[in-house]
Short mmCIF file of C-alpha atoms and ligand atoms in Angstrom, two decimals:
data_model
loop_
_atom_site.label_atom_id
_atom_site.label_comp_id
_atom_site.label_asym_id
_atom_site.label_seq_id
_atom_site.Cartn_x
_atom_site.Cartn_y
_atom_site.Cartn_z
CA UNK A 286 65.55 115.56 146.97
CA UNK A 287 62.68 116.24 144.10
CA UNK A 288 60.89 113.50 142.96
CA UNK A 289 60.27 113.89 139.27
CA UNK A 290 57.97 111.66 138.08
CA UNK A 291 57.21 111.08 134.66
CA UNK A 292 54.35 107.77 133.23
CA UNK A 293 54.65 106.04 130.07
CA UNK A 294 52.81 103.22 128.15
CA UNK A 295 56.60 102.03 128.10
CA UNK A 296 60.12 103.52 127.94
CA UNK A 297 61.84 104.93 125.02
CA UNK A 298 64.82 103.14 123.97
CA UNK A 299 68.21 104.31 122.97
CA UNK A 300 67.69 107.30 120.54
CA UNK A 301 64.01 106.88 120.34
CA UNK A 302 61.67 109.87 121.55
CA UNK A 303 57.87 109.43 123.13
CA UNK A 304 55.27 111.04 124.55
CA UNK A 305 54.39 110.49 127.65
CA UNK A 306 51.39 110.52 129.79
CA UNK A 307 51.73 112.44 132.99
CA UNK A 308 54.11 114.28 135.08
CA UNK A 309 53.98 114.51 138.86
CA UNK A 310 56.65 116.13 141.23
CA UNK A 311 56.84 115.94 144.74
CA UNK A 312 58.98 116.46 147.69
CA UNK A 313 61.35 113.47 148.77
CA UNK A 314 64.72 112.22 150.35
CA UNK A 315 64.84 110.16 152.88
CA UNK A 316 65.99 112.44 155.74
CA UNK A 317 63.56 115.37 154.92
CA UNK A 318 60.72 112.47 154.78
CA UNK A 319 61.57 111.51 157.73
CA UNK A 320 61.76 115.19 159.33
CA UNK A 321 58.30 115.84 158.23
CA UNK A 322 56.40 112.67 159.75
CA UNK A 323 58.91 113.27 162.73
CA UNK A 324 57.41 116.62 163.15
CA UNK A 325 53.75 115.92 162.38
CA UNK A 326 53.58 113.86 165.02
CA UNK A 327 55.10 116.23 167.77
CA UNK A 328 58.53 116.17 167.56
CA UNK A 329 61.14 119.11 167.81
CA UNK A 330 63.06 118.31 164.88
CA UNK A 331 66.27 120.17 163.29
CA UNK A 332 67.29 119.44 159.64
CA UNK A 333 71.14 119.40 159.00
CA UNK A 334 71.74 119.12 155.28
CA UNK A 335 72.58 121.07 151.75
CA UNK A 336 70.55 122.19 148.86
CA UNK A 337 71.76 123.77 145.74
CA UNK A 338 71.67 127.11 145.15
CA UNK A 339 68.76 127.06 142.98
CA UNK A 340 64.70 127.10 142.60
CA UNK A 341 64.65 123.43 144.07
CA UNK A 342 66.98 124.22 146.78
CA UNK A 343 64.49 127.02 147.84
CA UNK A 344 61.21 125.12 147.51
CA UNK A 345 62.61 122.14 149.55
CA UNK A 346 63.74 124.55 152.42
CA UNK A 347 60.24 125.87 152.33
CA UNK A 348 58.92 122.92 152.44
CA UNK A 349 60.68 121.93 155.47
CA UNK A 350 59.84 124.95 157.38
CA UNK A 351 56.01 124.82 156.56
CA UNK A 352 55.86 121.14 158.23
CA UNK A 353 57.09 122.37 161.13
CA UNK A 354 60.95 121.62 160.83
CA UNK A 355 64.39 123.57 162.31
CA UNK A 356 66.19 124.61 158.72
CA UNK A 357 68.35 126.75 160.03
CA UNK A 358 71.13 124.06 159.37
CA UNK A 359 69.78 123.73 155.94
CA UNK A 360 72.21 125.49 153.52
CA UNK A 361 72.35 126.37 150.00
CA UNK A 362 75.69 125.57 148.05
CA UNK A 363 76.32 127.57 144.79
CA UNK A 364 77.45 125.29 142.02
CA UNK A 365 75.64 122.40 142.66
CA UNK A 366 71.93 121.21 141.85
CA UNK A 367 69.87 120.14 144.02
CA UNK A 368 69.30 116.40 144.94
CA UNK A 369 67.23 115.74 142.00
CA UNK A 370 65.44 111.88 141.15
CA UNK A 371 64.13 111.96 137.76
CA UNK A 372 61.72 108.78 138.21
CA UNK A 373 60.33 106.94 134.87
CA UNK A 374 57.04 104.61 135.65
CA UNK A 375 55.67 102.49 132.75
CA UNK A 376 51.93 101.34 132.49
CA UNK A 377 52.72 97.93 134.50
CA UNK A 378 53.94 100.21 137.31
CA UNK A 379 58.04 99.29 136.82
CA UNK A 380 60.01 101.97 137.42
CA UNK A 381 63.62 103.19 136.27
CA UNK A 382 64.77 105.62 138.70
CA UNK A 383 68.38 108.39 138.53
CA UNK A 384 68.94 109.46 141.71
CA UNK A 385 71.93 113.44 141.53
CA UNK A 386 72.83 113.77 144.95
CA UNK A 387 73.76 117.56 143.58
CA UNK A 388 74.10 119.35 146.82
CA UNK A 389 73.76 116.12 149.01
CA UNK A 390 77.02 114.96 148.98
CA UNK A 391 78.84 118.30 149.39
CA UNK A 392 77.68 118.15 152.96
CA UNK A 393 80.81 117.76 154.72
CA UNK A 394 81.77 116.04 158.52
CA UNK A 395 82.87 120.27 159.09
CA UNK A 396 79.43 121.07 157.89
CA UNK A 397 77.73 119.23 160.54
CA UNK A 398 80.22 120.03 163.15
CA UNK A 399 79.65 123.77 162.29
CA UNK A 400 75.32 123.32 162.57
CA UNK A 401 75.11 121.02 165.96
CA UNK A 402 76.96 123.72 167.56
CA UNK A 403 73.90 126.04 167.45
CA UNK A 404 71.45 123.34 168.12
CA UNK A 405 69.94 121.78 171.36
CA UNK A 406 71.64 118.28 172.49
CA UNK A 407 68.74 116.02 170.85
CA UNK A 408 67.12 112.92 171.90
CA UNK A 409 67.64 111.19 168.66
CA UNK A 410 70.27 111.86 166.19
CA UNK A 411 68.98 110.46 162.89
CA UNK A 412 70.63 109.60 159.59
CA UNK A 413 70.47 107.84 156.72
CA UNK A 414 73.03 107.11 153.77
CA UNK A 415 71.64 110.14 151.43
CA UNK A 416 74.16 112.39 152.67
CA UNK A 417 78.17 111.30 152.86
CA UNK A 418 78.70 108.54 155.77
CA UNK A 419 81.37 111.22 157.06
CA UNK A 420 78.55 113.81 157.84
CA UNK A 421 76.58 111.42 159.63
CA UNK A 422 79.94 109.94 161.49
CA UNK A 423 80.19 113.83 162.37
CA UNK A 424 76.60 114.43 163.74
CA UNK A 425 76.05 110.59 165.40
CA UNK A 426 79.86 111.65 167.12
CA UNK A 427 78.50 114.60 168.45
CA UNK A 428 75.12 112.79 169.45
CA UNK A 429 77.05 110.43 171.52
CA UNK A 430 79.02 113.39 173.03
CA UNK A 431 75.58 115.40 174.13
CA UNK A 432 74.12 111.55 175.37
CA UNK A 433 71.00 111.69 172.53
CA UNK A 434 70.43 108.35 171.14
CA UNK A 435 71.95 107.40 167.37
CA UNK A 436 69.28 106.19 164.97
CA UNK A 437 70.76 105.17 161.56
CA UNK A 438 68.56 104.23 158.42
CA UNK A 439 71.08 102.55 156.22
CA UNK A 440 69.52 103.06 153.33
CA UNK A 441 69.99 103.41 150.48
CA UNK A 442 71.82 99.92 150.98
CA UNK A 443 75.72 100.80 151.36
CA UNK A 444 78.35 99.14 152.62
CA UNK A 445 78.68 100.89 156.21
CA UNK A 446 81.89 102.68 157.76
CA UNK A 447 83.32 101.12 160.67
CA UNK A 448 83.52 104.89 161.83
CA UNK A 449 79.57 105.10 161.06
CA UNK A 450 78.33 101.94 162.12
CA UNK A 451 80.74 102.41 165.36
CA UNK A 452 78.91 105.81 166.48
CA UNK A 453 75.64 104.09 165.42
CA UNK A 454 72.88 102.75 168.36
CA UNK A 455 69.94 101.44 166.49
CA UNK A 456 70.43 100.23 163.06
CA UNK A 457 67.32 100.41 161.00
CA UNK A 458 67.09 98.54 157.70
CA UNK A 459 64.71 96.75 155.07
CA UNK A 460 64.70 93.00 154.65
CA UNK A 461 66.81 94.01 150.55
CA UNK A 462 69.03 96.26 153.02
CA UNK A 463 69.62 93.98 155.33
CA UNK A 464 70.31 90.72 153.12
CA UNK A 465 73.35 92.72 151.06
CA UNK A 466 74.47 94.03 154.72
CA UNK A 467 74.59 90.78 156.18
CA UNK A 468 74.54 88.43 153.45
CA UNK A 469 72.22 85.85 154.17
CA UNK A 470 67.81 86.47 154.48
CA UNK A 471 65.81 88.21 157.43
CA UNK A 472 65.06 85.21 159.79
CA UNK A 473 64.95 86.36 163.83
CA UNK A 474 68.39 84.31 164.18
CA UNK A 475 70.48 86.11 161.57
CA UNK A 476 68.53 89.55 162.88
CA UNK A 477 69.75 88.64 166.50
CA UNK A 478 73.41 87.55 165.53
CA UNK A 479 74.10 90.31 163.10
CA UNK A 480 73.20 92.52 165.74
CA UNK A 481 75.24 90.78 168.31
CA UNK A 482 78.20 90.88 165.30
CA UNK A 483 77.65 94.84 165.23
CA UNK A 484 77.44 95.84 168.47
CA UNK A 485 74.55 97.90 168.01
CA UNK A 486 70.32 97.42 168.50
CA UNK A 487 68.97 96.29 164.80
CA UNK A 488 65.35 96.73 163.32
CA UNK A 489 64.24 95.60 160.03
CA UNK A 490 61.45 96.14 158.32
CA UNK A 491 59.08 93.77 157.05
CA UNK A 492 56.64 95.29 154.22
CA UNK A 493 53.55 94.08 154.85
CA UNK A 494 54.48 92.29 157.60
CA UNK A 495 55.61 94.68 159.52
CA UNK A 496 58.60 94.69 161.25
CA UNK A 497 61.28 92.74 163.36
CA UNK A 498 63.89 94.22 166.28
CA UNK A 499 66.19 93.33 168.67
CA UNK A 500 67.88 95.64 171.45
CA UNK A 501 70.08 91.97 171.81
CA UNK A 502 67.99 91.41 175.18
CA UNK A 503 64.43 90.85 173.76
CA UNK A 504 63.35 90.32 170.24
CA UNK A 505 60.20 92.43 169.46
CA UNK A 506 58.30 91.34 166.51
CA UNK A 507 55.67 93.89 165.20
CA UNK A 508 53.09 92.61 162.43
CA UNK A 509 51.74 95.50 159.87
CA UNK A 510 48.15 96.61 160.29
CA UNK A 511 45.68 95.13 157.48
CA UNK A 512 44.93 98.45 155.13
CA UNK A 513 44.22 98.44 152.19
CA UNK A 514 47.25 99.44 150.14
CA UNK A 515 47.19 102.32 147.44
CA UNK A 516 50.98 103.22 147.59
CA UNK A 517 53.88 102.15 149.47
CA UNK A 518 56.33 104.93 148.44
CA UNK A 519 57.46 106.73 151.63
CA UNK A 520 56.46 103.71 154.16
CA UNK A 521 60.32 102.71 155.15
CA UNK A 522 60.24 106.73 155.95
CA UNK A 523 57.22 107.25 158.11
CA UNK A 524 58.86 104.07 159.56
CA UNK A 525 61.72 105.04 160.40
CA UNK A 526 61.17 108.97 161.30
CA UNK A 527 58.17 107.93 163.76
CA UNK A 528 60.47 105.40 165.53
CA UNK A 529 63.26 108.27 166.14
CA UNK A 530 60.20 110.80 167.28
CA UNK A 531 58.81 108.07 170.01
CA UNK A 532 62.55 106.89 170.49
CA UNK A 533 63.89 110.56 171.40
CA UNK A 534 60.52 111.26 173.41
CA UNK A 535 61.40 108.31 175.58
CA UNK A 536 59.01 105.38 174.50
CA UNK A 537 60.32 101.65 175.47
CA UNK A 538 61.83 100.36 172.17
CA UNK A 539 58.72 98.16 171.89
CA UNK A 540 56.46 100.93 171.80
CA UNK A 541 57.90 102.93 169.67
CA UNK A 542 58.49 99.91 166.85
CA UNK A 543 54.52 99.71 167.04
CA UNK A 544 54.14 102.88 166.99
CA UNK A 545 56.48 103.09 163.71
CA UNK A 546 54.67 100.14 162.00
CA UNK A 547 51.24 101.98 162.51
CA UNK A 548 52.65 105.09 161.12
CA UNK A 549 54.32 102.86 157.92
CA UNK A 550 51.13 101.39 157.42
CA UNK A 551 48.59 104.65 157.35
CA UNK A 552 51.51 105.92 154.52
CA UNK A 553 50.52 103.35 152.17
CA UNK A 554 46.59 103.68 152.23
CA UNK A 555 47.08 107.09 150.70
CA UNK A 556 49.22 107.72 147.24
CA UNK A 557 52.32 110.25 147.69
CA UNK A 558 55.57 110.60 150.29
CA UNK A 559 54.91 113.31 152.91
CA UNK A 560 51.35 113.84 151.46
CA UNK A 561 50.50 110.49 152.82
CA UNK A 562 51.83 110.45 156.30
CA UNK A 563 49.21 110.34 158.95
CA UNK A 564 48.33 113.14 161.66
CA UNK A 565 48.31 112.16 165.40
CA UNK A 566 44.75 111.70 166.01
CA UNK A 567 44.67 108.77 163.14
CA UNK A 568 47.73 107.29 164.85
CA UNK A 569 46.28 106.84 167.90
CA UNK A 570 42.82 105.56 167.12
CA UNK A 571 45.03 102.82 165.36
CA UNK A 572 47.32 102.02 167.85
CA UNK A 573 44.75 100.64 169.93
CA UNK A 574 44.72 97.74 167.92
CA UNK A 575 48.22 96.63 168.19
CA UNK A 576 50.35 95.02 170.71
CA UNK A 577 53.60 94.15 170.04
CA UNK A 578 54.56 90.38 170.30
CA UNK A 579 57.52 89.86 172.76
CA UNK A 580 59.55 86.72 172.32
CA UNK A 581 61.82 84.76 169.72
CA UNK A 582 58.96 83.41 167.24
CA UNK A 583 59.12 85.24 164.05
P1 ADP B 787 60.79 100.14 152.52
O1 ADP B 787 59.70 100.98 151.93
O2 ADP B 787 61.92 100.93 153.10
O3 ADP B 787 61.23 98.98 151.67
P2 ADP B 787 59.05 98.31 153.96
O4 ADP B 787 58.47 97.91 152.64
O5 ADP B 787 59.63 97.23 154.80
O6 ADP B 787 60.11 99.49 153.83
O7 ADP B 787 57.85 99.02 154.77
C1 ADP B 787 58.07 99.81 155.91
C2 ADP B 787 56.85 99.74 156.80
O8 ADP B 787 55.70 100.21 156.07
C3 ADP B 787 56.48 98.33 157.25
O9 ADP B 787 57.18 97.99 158.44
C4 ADP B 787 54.98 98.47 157.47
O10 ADP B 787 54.72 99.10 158.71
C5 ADP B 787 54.55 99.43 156.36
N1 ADP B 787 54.12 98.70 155.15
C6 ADP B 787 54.80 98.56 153.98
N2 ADP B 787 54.10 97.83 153.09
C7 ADP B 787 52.93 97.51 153.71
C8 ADP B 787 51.75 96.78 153.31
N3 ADP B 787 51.65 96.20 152.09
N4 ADP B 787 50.73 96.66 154.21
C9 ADP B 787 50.81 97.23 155.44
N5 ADP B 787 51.88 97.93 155.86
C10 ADP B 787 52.93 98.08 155.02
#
């Protein structure tokens, strides 16, 4: 996806024309977000997915490869766009956002079947709800085939396959996400039963307070590091792509939700998406000053 950013005083109405202020575009999309922080921080990470055949398609791939990610699996699709979010933000900071999928939701469960051929058996397999739930059924099938660990970041919030959510090991959500998947508010009961009800291991994310899990043995209960915030775009991301790079390296589930909150937190002390994810050597120096909190008190 591209990010297209464009600040008003306030929004035009129906018909009307204005001028705005500034225009910013950047890099986004959940998965390649999460490929790039996955990356920066050390992991060997392969991008399955589809671009348009067009000037965005070709910048994004670039931009892939430059932070260090596999796009050999990345493909360009002639008559379709690119993922495209055309992002409106008014002088109060509210936002109206479009989000084309363009190329995004041509990838098919063949696609992926096709691209994991030529690609190691991973650690993690990662996906989130960006691309069709039948591509990600596809790769997390194959991820349970090669024995890697299935990581899925339901988000944006979507009613889940039973397919998808059947392939599906750890289920990582934010407290919106998880309310219209479950129906009822994050509390460390409803966290523990829905992931009981699904059969799988469930983390969701807290905002500024951090974050919550279960692996339905222990609950692990993570709180955010005290920074001072500048911009929270891209945090669920270097959330959620840092716990699938300390996941597939082999950290305890523990570590690697602390090690996710750390990473969520650095994004937000610096504005941007993948411009504001952290490098290794600030991770660590911050990770000495939090321990995860074992037990049922939220
Ligand atoms: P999303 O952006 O997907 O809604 P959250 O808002 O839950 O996700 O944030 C994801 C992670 O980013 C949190 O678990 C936390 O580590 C970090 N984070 C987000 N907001 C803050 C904040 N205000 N202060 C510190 N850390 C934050």
């Amino acid at each position: 996806m591209i990010d297209q950013i464009a600040y008003c005083d306030a929004f035009p109405r129906d018909g009307e024309t204005l001028v705005g202020s500034a225009f910013e575009q950047g890099f986004g999309g959940k998965g390649a977000n999460q490929a790039v922080i996955a990356a920066r921080l050390g992991g060997t990470v392969s991008f399955v997915g589809r671009v348009g055949d067009d000037q965005y398609g070709a910048e994004i791939t670039a931009n892939l490869a430059a932070n260090g990610v596999d796009v050999s699996g990345v493909k360009a699709t002639p008559g379709h766009s690119s993922g495209i979010a055309p992002i409106w933000v008014d002088r109060t900071g509210a936002n109206r956002i479009l989000i084309i999928p363009g190329a995004n939701h041509a990838l098919s469960g063949a696609d992926v079947e096709h691209q994991v051929e030529r690609i190691e058996p991973a650690g993690v397999v990662l996906g989130q709800l960006e691309a069709p739930q039948e591509a990600t059924t596809a790769a997390f099938a194959w991820g349970r085939r090669v024995g890697s660990t299935t990581v899925l970041n339901a988000a944006p919030a979507a009613e889940l396959s039973m397919d998808l959510r059947r392939t599906t090991d750890w289920l990582i959500v934010n407290e919106s996400e998880f309310e219209s998947l479950w129906g009822a508010p994050t509390t460390v009961e409803h966290v523990e039963h829905a992931a009981h009800r699904w059969n799988l291991s469930l983390v969701v994310t807290l905002g500024a307070e951090g974050a919550i899990g279960t692996d339905r043995r222990d609950v692990f209960r993570v709180p955010a590091l005290a920074v001072d915030v500048v911009d929270t775009t891209g945090a669920g991301d270097a959330f959620v792509g840092s716990f699938a790079m300390a996941m597939a390296a082999g950290w305890a589930p523990a570590d690697a939700l602390r090690l996710a909150v750390v990473c969520g937190s650095l994004s937000t002390t610096r504005p941007g998406t993948q411009s504001s994810y952290p490098r290794p050597a600030e991770v660590v120096d911050a990770l000495k000053g939090v321990s995860p909190e074992k037990g049922p008190q939220a």
